[in-house]
Amino acid sequence: MISENVAVAGDQLSPATPEREQRRHHHHCGTTWLALLVAALAVVLYTLGNNQELVARRLTALLGRTSSGEVVGQRAEPNGLDDFPALPPLADRNRLWPPAIDQPICKPKIYVYDLPPNLRLPEKTVSQCRWSAYNSELLLHRLLTEEPPATSAARGTVPADHPHSSLRTLDPAEADFFFVPLFPACYLFDCWVKAGWKKTERCNVDEGYIQPVMQHIRETHPYWNASGGADHLLVHPMDYVDGYYTEETRAAMNSSTYLVTVGDVRPAPYGSYFRSYRDLVIPSSTHLINSYHVNPRDFVDARGSPLPEPRGAADPKRRLADAALPYPEIFEPSPTDVGLTTRIGRFFRNLFERRSTPERTMLAIFRGGWGEATDGEAYALGIRSLFFPSDGDPSTPPFSTAQHHGFASLPDFDIALWSENDDYALRLAHTKFGLAPPGYTLDTTRLYEYLAFGVVPVFIGTGPTAGQVLPFERDVDWHGMSISIPRDRAHHVPSILRSISAAEYERKRKKVWEEGRRVLLEGREGNVWKLIARQLCRLKRLGVAAGPEIANN
């Protein structure tokens, strides 16, 4: 029989001592506390279910240390000590950026010259230029000189501050700026069409068109000479601004302010055509929106979410009725011509079919090519070679020396050379991010298609971090509604886009829909001219008073 005063240690028996009894007592107490702690932890786990992250955070907060012994510097859960009252609203909203663009800095008056018939482009040429990617010069002119689109219940109302009525003046004596209706991009587009797209042709654009117009402006009116041309506006929407013309022609226009679509501050020669101290960057027109008049609101709802099915007006045959309209519509759905039977059918279908709002299921989209084999890095900085599968032969598309399967092989990347317009519009409506690499220049018209459809732009080797000046940077928060990826990280585009949280994406998407669309060339609101006017106010310091005198301190 074993005595009570005998401790068991392994297979050996040894007499009990006071020291051994004390150690056994502490061991027994420690075991008891450990058992209680495990039981308490089990209760906590049972209570919290599968929320393991919350359990870990609470244990970390309880212990105050990580598993490696490092002090946790940030409490995982609010305990009252970290709660502070929100700051009150500022009395002066203008202390914050971006500004409220609905509040004009000033209201400049713009006089539009009326050229004699012999200096105007033929109407046939002008109508053909609707199909040019450079027709922003014509759209800006029409916004000032033509009545806004007729209002209707289906198309909404035209705002009272439309530039046709709020900016244009018929009295040159009260004008702050003068718009010269010179359309050299349209002239060259017509020239290249006739020359079989031989873009080295100039068709006497200098002596036959630009110089006579500029001579008329200088000699017939006193306003150019009064300011040396500094308050005159000319539109140059082509890639290389005024680089298509002779030195004599450029000298005749040089003292004016150019409205350009390519802002480039890279070192010469790449940024040589953009005069950052004088030129204003405007949005490009796009074939999808400005030529074919595809209406984004026929594919997405008022919040920018994709429709279960496109509206009836999305039918390209229906759009032929709007072919003569000078402006696209982007803010209101197109009117649909449907009969009573169709409307009743839709009503009951929507009543009994509980459809959830479709989501944007595609991660990224891109439509475009890869240049020529002889282009090398001159085209798209070589970035587009990552978009398509490559066999590693630089002489065959996409002209890459590396062998890879390309972004196009990824199931949630919608990448192709081209799509039919309505198919492309439908895909845009279901995509989250739009890839915006450069072409021969940093500017890309895809940017404005993305904004129109509520797609978040992804600048890859473009954008503000790459030397590109975007339209109205002083008034538009481009960073808040886009993603910027430098060229040296272009190969990480898929992983970067996948790492963006749903909350961050939604913030940018909402900003695109509420603010980004206002940058586009459209006729209902004429926001482009309102944004141009803000820049003109700054150029001439209209409504921009000098700051108060600062006392020495």
Coordinates of C-alpha atoms in Angstrom, one line a residue:
M1 CA 0.0 0.0 0.0
I2 CA 1.3 3.4 -0.9
S3 CA 1.4 6.0 1.8
E4 CA -0.5 9.4 1.3
N5 CA 2.8 11.2 1.9
V6 CA 4.3 9.7 -1.3
A7 CA 4.6 11.7 -4.5
V8 CA 4.4 10.0 -7.9
A9 CA 7.0 11.0 -10.4
G10 CA 7.2 9.0 -13.6
D11 CA 7.5 5.3 -12.6
Q12 CA 9.4 6.1 -9.5
L13 CA 8.2 6.5 -5.9
S14 CA 9.8 9.0 -3.5
P15 CA 9.0 10.1 0.0
A16 CA 7.0 13.4 0.3
T17 CA 8.7 16.5 1.6
P18 CA 7.4 20.0 2.6
E19 CA 9.0 21.5 -0.5
R20 CA 7.5 18.9 -2.8
E21 CA 4.1 19.4 -1.2
Q22 CA 4.3 23.2 -1.9
R23 CA 5.3 22.7 -5.5
R24 CA 2.5 20.2 -6.0
H25 CA 0.0 22.7 -4.5
H26 CA 1.1 25.5 -6.9
H27 CA 1.0 23.1 -9.9
H28 CA -2.5 22.0 -8.9
C29 CA -3.7 25.7 -8.6
G30 CA -2.1 26.5 -12.0
T31 CA -3.8 23.6 -13.6
T32 CA -7.1 24.7 -12.2
W33 CA -6.7 28.3 -13.5
L34 CA -5.7 27.0 -16.9
A35 CA -8.8 24.8 -17.0
L36 CA -11.0 27.7 -16.1
L37 CA -9.3 29.9 -18.8
V38 CA -9.9 27.2 -21.4
A39 CA -13.5 26.9 -20.3
A40 CA -14.0 30.7 -20.5
L41 CA -12.4 30.7 -24.0
A42 CA -14.7 28.0 -25.1
V43 CA -17.7 30.0 -24.0
V44 CA -16.4 33.1 -25.8
L45 CA -15.9 31.0 -29.0
Y46 CA -19.3 29.5 -28.7
T47 CA -20.8 33.0 -28.2
L48 CA -19.0 34.5 -31.2
G49 CA -19.5 31.6 -33.5
N50 CA -17.2 31.6 -36.5
N51 CA -15.9 35.2 -36.0
Q52 CA -12.3 34.2 -35.5
E53 CA -11.0 37.6 -36.5
L54 CA -13.0 39.2 -33.7
V55 CA -11.8 36.6 -31.2
A56 CA -8.2 37.3 -32.2
R57 CA -8.6 41.0 -31.9
R58 CA -10.2 40.7 -28.4
L59 CA -7.5 38.4 -27.1
T60 CA -4.9 40.7 -28.5
A61 CA -6.5 43.7 -26.8
L62 CA -6.8 41.7 -23.6
L63 CA -3.2 40.7 -23.6
G64 CA -1.9 44.0 -25.0
R65 CA 0.8 42.1 -26.9
T66 CA 1.2 40.2 -30.1
S67 CA 2.2 36.6 -30.2
S68 CA 5.8 37.7 -30.8
G69 CA 5.7 39.9 -27.7
E70 CA 5.5 43.2 -29.6
V71 CA 3.3 45.8 -28.0
V72 CA 0.2 46.5 -30.0
G73 CA 0.1 50.2 -30.8
Q74 CA -3.5 50.3 -32.0
R75 CA -6.6 49.1 -30.1
A76 CA -8.7 46.8 -32.1
E77 CA -12.0 48.0 -30.7
P78 CA -13.3 51.3 -29.5
N79 CA -13.3 51.5 -25.7
G80 CA -14.6 55.1 -25.4
L81 CA -11.2 56.6 -25.0
D82 CA -10.7 56.9 -28.7
D83 CA -14.0 58.5 -29.5
F84 CA -14.0 62.2 -30.3
P85 CA -16.7 64.5 -31.6
A86 CA -16.8 65.3 -35.4
L87 CA -15.5 68.7 -36.5
P88 CA -18.3 71.2 -37.2
P89 CA -18.9 72.2 -40.9
L90 CA -16.7 75.0 -42.1
A91 CA -18.5 78.4 -42.5
D92 CA -16.5 78.9 -45.8
R93 CA -16.7 75.9 -48.1
N94 CA -14.1 77.5 -50.3
R95 CA -11.4 76.6 -47.8
L96 CA -11.7 73.0 -49.1
W97 CA -10.8 71.3 -52.4
P98 CA -12.1 70.3 -54.8
P99 CA -14.3 73.4 -55.2
A100 CA -18.0 73.4 -55.9
I101 CA -17.9 73.9 -59.7
D102 CA -21.6 75.1 -59.7
Q103 CA -20.4 78.2 -58.0
P104 CA -18.6 80.2 -60.8
I105 CA -15.4 82.1 -60.0
C106 CA -16.6 84.8 -62.5
K107 CA -18.9 85.1 -65.4
P108 CA -16.7 85.9 -68.4
K109 CA -18.3 86.9 -71.6
I110 CA -17.1 85.3 -74.8
Y111 CA -17.6 86.8 -78.3
V112 CA -17.6 84.3 -81.2
Y113 CA -16.3 85.7 -84.5
D114 CA -18.6 85.3 -87.5
L115 CA -16.4 84.5 -90.5
P116 CA -17.4 85.4 -94.0
P117 CA -18.6 82.5 -96.2
N118 CA -15.3 82.3 -98.2
L119 CA -13.4 81.5 -95.0
R120 CA -15.7 78.9 -93.6
L121 CA -15.4 75.2 -94.1
P122 CA -18.0 73.8 -96.4
E123 CA -21.0 72.3 -94.6
K124 CA -20.3 68.9 -96.2
T125 CA -16.8 68.9 -94.7
V126 CA -18.1 69.9 -91.3
S127 CA -20.8 67.2 -91.2
Q128 CA -18.2 64.6 -92.2
C129 CA -16.0 65.7 -89.3
R130 CA -18.6 64.3 -86.8
W131 CA -16.9 61.0 -87.4
S132 CA -13.5 62.4 -86.4
A133 CA -12.0 61.8 -83.0
Y134 CA -10.9 65.4 -83.1
N135 CA -14.3 67.1 -83.5
S136 CA -14.2 68.7 -80.0
E137 CA -13.5 72.0 -81.8
L138 CA -16.9 71.8 -83.5
L139 CA -18.7 70.8 -80.4
L140 CA -17.3 73.6 -78.3
H141 CA -18.3 76.1 -81.1
R142 CA -21.9 74.7 -81.2
L143 CA -22.3 74.9 -77.4
L144 CA -21.7 78.6 -77.6
T145 CA -23.5 79.5 -80.8
E146 CA -26.5 77.1 -81.1
E147 CA -29.6 76.8 -79.0
P148 CA -29.5 73.9 -76.4
P149 CA -31.4 70.7 -77.2
A150 CA -35.2 71.1 -77.0
T151 CA -36.5 70.1 -73.6
S152 CA -39.1 67.4 -73.0
A153 CA -40.3 65.3 -70.1
A154 CA -38.3 62.4 -71.4
R155 CA -35.1 64.2 -71.9
G156 CA -35.2 66.5 -68.8
T157 CA -34.6 70.3 -68.7
V158 CA -31.7 72.4 -69.9
P159 CA -30.2 74.4 -67.0
A160 CA -30.5 78.2 -67.0
D161 CA -26.7 78.6 -66.8
H162 CA -26.2 76.8 -70.2
P163 CA -23.1 78.4 -71.8
H164 CA -25.1 79.5 -74.8
S165 CA -27.0 82.0 -72.7
S166 CA -24.6 82.5 -69.7
L167 CA -21.3 82.9 -71.5
R168 CA -21.8 84.1 -75.0
T169 CA -22.2 87.7 -75.9
L170 CA -23.1 89.3 -79.2
D171 CA -21.4 92.5 -78.3
P172 CA -17.7 92.3 -78.7
A173 CA -17.3 95.5 -76.7
E174 CA -18.3 93.7 -73.5
A175 CA -16.3 90.5 -74.2
D176 CA -13.6 89.3 -71.9
F177 CA -12.5 86.6 -74.4
F178 CA -12.8 86.0 -78.2
F179 CA -13.4 82.6 -79.7
V180 CA -12.0 82.1 -83.2
P181 CA -14.1 79.6 -85.2
L182 CA -11.0 78.0 -86.8
F183 CA -11.3 74.2 -87.3
P184 CA -7.9 73.0 -88.6
A185 CA -8.4 69.5 -87.3
C186 CA -11.6 69.1 -89.3
Y187 CA -9.8 70.5 -92.4
L188 CA -7.0 67.9 -92.0
F189 CA -9.5 65.1 -91.4
D190 CA -11.2 65.9 -94.7
C191 CA -7.8 66.1 -96.3
W192 CA -6.7 62.7 -95.0
V193 CA -10.0 61.0 -96.0
K194 CA -9.5 62.3 -99.6
A195 CA -5.8 61.2 -99.5
G196 CA -6.6 57.7 -98.4
W197 CA -5.5 58.3 -94.9
K198 CA -2.0 59.5 -95.9
K199 CA -1.4 61.6 -92.8
T200 CA 1.6 63.4 -94.2
E201 CA -0.7 65.3 -96.6
R202 CA -1.6 68.9 -95.6
C203 CA -3.8 70.0 -98.5
N204 CA -2.6 73.6 -98.3
V205 CA -4.0 74.0 -94.8
D206 CA -1.6 76.8 -94.0
E207 CA -1.9 79.2 -96.9
G208 CA -5.3 78.0 -98.0
Y209 CA -7.1 78.1 -94.6
I210 CA -5.4 79.1 -91.3
Q211 CA -3.4 82.1 -92.5
P212 CA -6.4 83.8 -94.3
V213 CA -8.6 83.3 -91.3
M214 CA -6.0 84.8 -88.9
Q215 CA -5.3 87.7 -91.3
H216 CA -9.0 88.4 -91.3
I217 CA -9.2 88.4 -87.5
R218 CA -6.2 90.8 -87.2
E219 CA -7.2 93.2 -90.0
T220 CA -11.0 93.4 -89.8
H221 CA -11.4 93.6 -86.1
P222 CA -9.4 95.6 -83.5
Y223 CA -9.6 93.1 -80.7
W224 CA -6.6 90.9 -81.6
N225 CA -4.3 93.8 -81.8
A226 CA -5.6 95.4 -78.6
S227 CA -4.4 92.5 -76.5
G228 CA -1.8 91.0 -78.9
G229 CA -4.1 87.9 -79.1
A230 CA -3.8 87.1 -75.4
D231 CA -7.6 87.0 -74.9
H232 CA -8.3 84.9 -78.0
L233 CA -9.2 81.2 -77.8
L234 CA -8.3 78.7 -80.5
V235 CA -9.0 74.9 -80.3
H236 CA -6.2 72.5 -81.3
P237 CA -7.6 69.0 -80.4
M238 CA -5.1 66.9 -82.3
D239 CA -2.3 64.9 -80.8
Y240 CA 0.5 67.3 -81.5
V241 CA -1.5 70.6 -81.1
D242 CA -0.1 73.1 -83.7
G243 CA 2.8 70.9 -84.7
Y244 CA 1.1 70.1 -88.1
Y245 CA 1.5 73.6 -89.4
T246 CA 4.4 75.8 -90.7
E247 CA 6.3 78.1 -88.5
E248 CA 4.7 81.1 -90.2
T249 CA 1.2 79.7 -89.4
R250 CA 2.2 78.9 -85.8
A251 CA 3.6 82.3 -85.2
A252 CA 0.2 83.8 -86.4
M253 CA -1.6 81.9 -83.6
N254 CA 1.0 81.6 -80.9
S255 CA 0.0 84.5 -78.7
S256 CA -3.5 83.2 -78.2
T257 CA -4.7 80.6 -75.6
Y258 CA -5.1 77.1 -77.0
L259 CA -7.7 74.6 -75.9
V260 CA -5.9 71.3 -76.3
T261 CA -6.8 67.6 -75.6
V262 CA -3.2 66.5 -74.8
G263 CA -1.5 68.0 -71.8
D264 CA 2.1 66.7 -71.5
V265 CA 4.8 68.0 -69.2
R266 CA 7.4 65.4 -69.9
P267 CA 10.8 66.6 -71.0
A268 CA 11.3 67.6 -74.6
P269 CA 10.6 66.5 -77.3
Y270 CA 7.6 64.7 -75.8
G271 CA 6.1 67.7 -74.0
S272 CA 7.2 70.3 -76.4
Y273 CA 3.8 71.1 -77.9
F274 CA 2.0 71.8 -74.6
R275 CA 2.4 75.3 -73.2
S276 CA 1.7 74.7 -69.5
Y277 CA 1.7 78.5 -68.8
R278 CA -1.1 79.2 -71.3
D279 CA -2.9 76.2 -72.8
L280 CA -6.0 74.8 -71.3
V281 CA -6.6 71.0 -71.4
I282 CA -10.1 70.0 -72.5
P283 CA -11.7 66.5 -72.9
S284 CA -11.5 64.6 -76.2
S285 CA -14.6 63.6 -78.1
T286 CA -15.1 59.9 -78.6
H287 CA -16.5 57.9 -81.4
L288 CA -18.9 55.9 -79.1
I289 CA -20.4 59.0 -77.4
N290 CA -19.9 61.9 -79.8
S291 CA -20.0 60.3 -83.2
Y292 CA -22.5 57.4 -82.8
H293 CA -24.5 59.0 -80.0
V294 CA -24.6 55.8 -77.9
N295 CA -26.4 56.9 -74.7
P296 CA -25.0 55.4 -71.5
R297 CA -28.3 55.9 -69.7
D298 CA -29.8 53.3 -72.1
F299 CA -27.5 50.7 -70.4
V300 CA -27.3 51.9 -66.8
D301 CA -29.8 53.4 -64.3
A302 CA -29.8 56.7 -62.5
R303 CA -27.3 55.5 -60.0
G304 CA -24.9 54.0 -62.6
S305 CA -25.8 50.4 -62.0
P306 CA -26.3 48.2 -65.1
L307 CA -29.9 47.7 -66.2
P308 CA -31.3 44.1 -66.3
E309 CA -31.6 44.7 -70.1
P310 CA -30.8 47.7 -72.3
R311 CA -33.6 50.1 -73.0
G312 CA -35.4 50.0 -76.3
A313 CA -33.6 53.1 -77.4
A314 CA -30.3 51.3 -77.3
D315 CA -31.3 49.7 -80.6
P316 CA -28.9 51.3 -83.2
K317 CA -31.8 51.6 -85.7
R318 CA -33.6 53.7 -83.2
R319 CA -30.6 56.1 -82.9
L320 CA -30.8 56.9 -86.6
A321 CA -33.6 59.3 -85.8
D322 CA -31.2 61.3 -83.6
A323 CA -28.4 61.2 -86.2
A324 CA -28.8 64.9 -87.1
L325 CA -28.5 66.1 -83.4
P326 CA -25.2 67.9 -82.8
Y327 CA -24.9 66.6 -79.2
P328 CA -25.0 63.3 -77.5
E329 CA -27.1 62.6 -74.4
I330 CA -25.5 61.2 -71.3
F331 CA -27.7 62.3 -68.4
E332 CA -31.2 61.2 -69.4
P333 CA -32.4 58.0 -71.0
S334 CA -33.4 58.2 -74.7
P335 CA -37.1 58.4 -75.3
T336 CA -38.5 55.0 -76.4
D337 CA -41.2 54.5 -79.0
V338 CA -43.1 51.6 -77.6
G339 CA -46.8 50.7 -77.8
L340 CA -49.4 50.3 -75.1
T341 CA -49.1 46.5 -75.2
T342 CA -45.4 46.6 -74.7
R343 CA -45.7 49.0 -71.8
I344 CA -48.3 46.9 -70.1
G345 CA -46.2 43.8 -70.5
R346 CA -43.2 45.5 -69.0
F347 CA -45.3 46.7 -66.0
F348 CA -46.6 43.2 -65.1
R349 CA -43.2 41.6 -65.8
N350 CA -41.5 44.0 -63.4
L351 CA -44.3 43.6 -60.9
F352 CA -44.2 39.8 -60.7
E353 CA -40.5 39.2 -61.4
R354 CA -38.4 40.2 -58.4
R355 CA -35.2 41.1 -60.1
S356 CA -32.2 42.0 -58.1
T357 CA -30.1 44.9 -59.4
P358 CA -27.4 43.5 -61.6
E359 CA -23.8 44.0 -60.5
R360 CA -20.7 44.9 -62.4
T361 CA -19.2 41.4 -62.7
M362 CA -16.3 42.1 -65.0
L363 CA -13.2 43.4 -63.3
A364 CA -11.5 45.3 -66.2
I365 CA -12.1 46.2 -69.8
F366 CA -10.0 47.5 -72.7
R367 CA -10.6 47.9 -76.4
G368 CA -7.7 48.8 -78.7
G369 CA -4.6 47.6 -80.6
W370 CA -0.9 47.2 -80.1
G371 CA 0.6 49.5 -82.8
E372 CA 3.2 48.4 -85.3
A373 CA 6.3 46.3 -85.0
T374 CA 8.5 49.2 -85.9
D375 CA 7.0 51.4 -83.2
G376 CA 8.9 49.8 -80.3
E377 CA 8.4 51.7 -77.0
A378 CA 7.2 54.8 -79.0
Y379 CA 3.7 53.2 -78.9
A380 CA 2.1 52.9 -75.5
L381 CA 5.5 52.8 -73.9
G382 CA 5.3 49.0 -74.6
I383 CA 2.5 48.6 -72.0
R384 CA -0.1 47.2 -74.3
S385 CA 2.2 44.2 -75.1
L386 CA 1.1 42.9 -71.7
F387 CA -2.6 42.9 -72.6
F388 CA -2.5 40.2 -75.3
P389 CA -0.8 36.7 -75.4
S390 CA 2.8 36.8 -76.6
D391 CA 5.0 34.1 -78.0
G392 CA 8.1 36.1 -77.2
D393 CA 8.7 37.1 -80.9
P394 CA 9.0 41.0 -81.0
S395 CA 8.3 40.9 -84.7
T396 CA 4.7 39.6 -84.2
P397 CA 1.9 41.1 -82.2
P398 CA 1.8 42.2 -79.5
F399 CA 5.6 42.8 -80.2
S400 CA 6.9 41.6 -76.8
T401 CA 10.2 39.9 -76.1
A402 CA 8.7 38.0 -73.2
Q403 CA 6.5 35.0 -73.5
H404 CA 3.3 35.3 -71.5
H405 CA -0.5 34.6 -71.7
G406 CA -1.6 38.2 -71.5
F407 CA -4.2 39.9 -69.4
A408 CA -6.7 38.9 -72.0
S409 CA -6.5 35.3 -70.8
L410 CA -7.8 36.2 -67.4
P411 CA -11.5 35.3 -67.0
D412 CA -12.5 38.6 -65.5
F413 CA -10.5 40.8 -67.9
D414 CA -12.5 41.8 -71.0
I415 CA -9.8 42.7 -73.5
A416 CA -10.1 42.7 -77.3
L417 CA -9.1 44.7 -80.4
W418 CA -12.6 46.0 -81.0
S419 CA -16.3 45.5 -80.4
E420 CA -19.4 46.6 -82.1
N421 CA -20.6 49.8 -80.5
D422 CA -23.7 48.5 -78.6
D423 CA -21.9 45.4 -77.5
Y424 CA -19.1 47.5 -76.2
A425 CA -21.5 49.8 -74.4
L426 CA -23.2 46.7 -72.8
R427 CA -19.8 45.4 -71.6
L428 CA -18.8 48.8 -70.2
A429 CA -22.0 48.9 -68.2
H430 CA -21.0 45.6 -66.5
T431 CA -17.3 46.4 -65.8
K432 CA -15.7 47.9 -62.8
F433 CA -12.4 49.2 -64.1
G434 CA -11.3 50.6 -67.5
L435 CA -7.6 50.3 -68.5
A436 CA -6.2 53.5 -69.9
P437 CA -2.7 53.0 -71.2
P438 CA -1.1 55.6 -73.6
G439 CA -1.1 55.3 -77.4
Y440 CA 1.3 57.5 -79.4
T441 CA 0.5 60.2 -76.8
L442 CA -0.5 60.1 -73.2
D443 CA -4.1 61.1 -73.9
T444 CA -6.7 58.4 -74.6
T445 CA -10.3 58.9 -75.6
R446 CA -11.3 55.7 -73.7
L447 CA -11.0 57.7 -70.5
Y448 CA -14.2 59.6 -71.4
E449 CA -16.1 56.5 -72.4
Y450 CA -15.3 55.0 -69.0
L451 CA -16.5 58.1 -67.2
A452 CA -19.8 58.1 -69.2
F453 CA -20.6 54.6 -68.2
G454 CA -19.5 54.8 -64.5
V455 CA -16.3 52.8 -65.0
V456 CA -13.4 53.7 -62.8
P457 CA -10.4 54.6 -65.0
V458 CA -7.0 52.9 -64.4
F459 CA -4.1 55.1 -65.6
I460 CA -1.2 52.8 -66.6
G461 CA 1.8 54.8 -67.5
T462 CA -0.5 57.8 -68.0
G463 CA -2.3 60.2 -65.7
P464 CA -0.9 62.9 -63.3
T465 CA 1.9 60.6 -62.0
A466 CA 3.2 60.1 -65.5
G467 CA 3.4 63.7 -66.7
Q468 CA -0.1 63.9 -68.2
V469 CA -2.1 67.0 -67.5
L470 CA -5.8 66.0 -67.3
P471 CA -8.7 68.4 -68.1
F472 CA -9.5 70.9 -65.4
E473 CA -7.1 69.6 -62.8
R474 CA -7.6 72.6 -60.5
D475 CA -11.3 71.8 -60.2
V476 CA -11.7 68.1 -60.7
D477 CA -10.5 65.5 -58.2
W478 CA -9.0 63.0 -60.7
H479 CA -7.1 61.1 -57.9
G480 CA -10.3 60.4 -56.0
M481 CA -12.0 58.7 -59.0
S482 CA -9.2 56.8 -60.6
I483 CA -6.3 54.4 -60.1
S484 CA -2.8 55.3 -61.1
I485 CA -0.2 52.6 -61.9
P486 CA 3.3 53.5 -63.1
R487 CA 4.8 51.8 -66.1
D488 CA 7.3 49.8 -64.0
R489 CA 4.4 48.2 -62.2
A490 CA 2.2 47.5 -65.2
H491 CA 2.7 43.8 -65.0
H492 CA 1.0 43.9 -61.5
V493 CA -2.2 45.4 -62.9
P494 CA -4.3 42.3 -62.2
S495 CA -3.1 41.8 -58.6
I496 CA -3.4 45.6 -57.9
L497 CA -7.0 45.7 -59.0
R498 CA -7.9 42.6 -57.1
S499 CA -6.4 44.1 -53.9
I500 CA -8.8 47.1 -54.0
S501 CA -11.5 46.8 -51.3
A502 CA -15.1 46.9 -52.2
A503 CA -15.5 50.1 -50.1
E504 CA -12.7 51.9 -51.9
Y505 CA -14.0 50.8 -55.3
E506 CA -17.5 52.1 -54.4
R507 CA -16.1 55.5 -53.3
K508 CA -14.3 55.9 -56.6
R509 CA -17.2 54.6 -58.6
K510 CA -19.6 57.0 -57.0
K511 CA -17.3 59.9 -57.6
V512 CA -17.0 58.9 -61.3
W513 CA -20.8 58.9 -61.6
E514 CA -21.5 62.1 -59.7
E515 CA -18.5 64.2 -60.8
G516 CA -16.6 62.5 -63.6
R517 CA -19.4 62.6 -66.1
R518 CA -19.5 66.4 -65.8
V519 CA -16.2 66.6 -67.6
L520 CA -17.6 65.1 -70.8
L521 CA -18.5 66.9 -74.0
E522 CA -22.3 67.0 -74.1
G523 CA -25.0 69.5 -74.9
R524 CA -27.6 69.4 -72.1
E525 CA -25.6 71.0 -69.3
G526 CA -22.5 72.3 -71.2
N527 CA -20.3 71.6 -68.2
V528 CA -17.2 71.7 -70.3
W529 CA -17.6 75.4 -71.0
K530 CA -18.4 76.1 -67.3
L531 CA -15.1 74.4 -66.4
I532 CA -13.2 76.3 -69.1
A533 CA -14.7 79.5 -67.8
R534 CA -13.2 78.8 -64.4
Q535 CA -9.8 78.6 -66.0
L536 CA -10.4 81.7 -68.0
C537 CA -11.3 83.6 -64.8
R538 CA -7.9 82.6 -63.4
L539 CA -6.0 83.5 -66.5
K540 CA -7.4 87.1 -66.5
R541 CA -7.8 87.3 -62.7
L542 CA -11.5 87.9 -63.0
G543 CA -13.2 87.3 -59.7
V544 CA -9.9 86.3 -58.3
A545 CA -9.0 89.2 -56.0
A546 CA -5.5 89.7 -54.6
G547 CA -5.1 88.2 -51.2
P548 CA -5.2 90.5 -48.1
E549 CA -2.0 92.1 -46.9
I550 CA -0.2 89.8 -44.5
A551 CA 1.3 91.6 -41.4
N552 CA 4.9 91.0 -40.6
N553 CA 5.3 88.4 -37.8

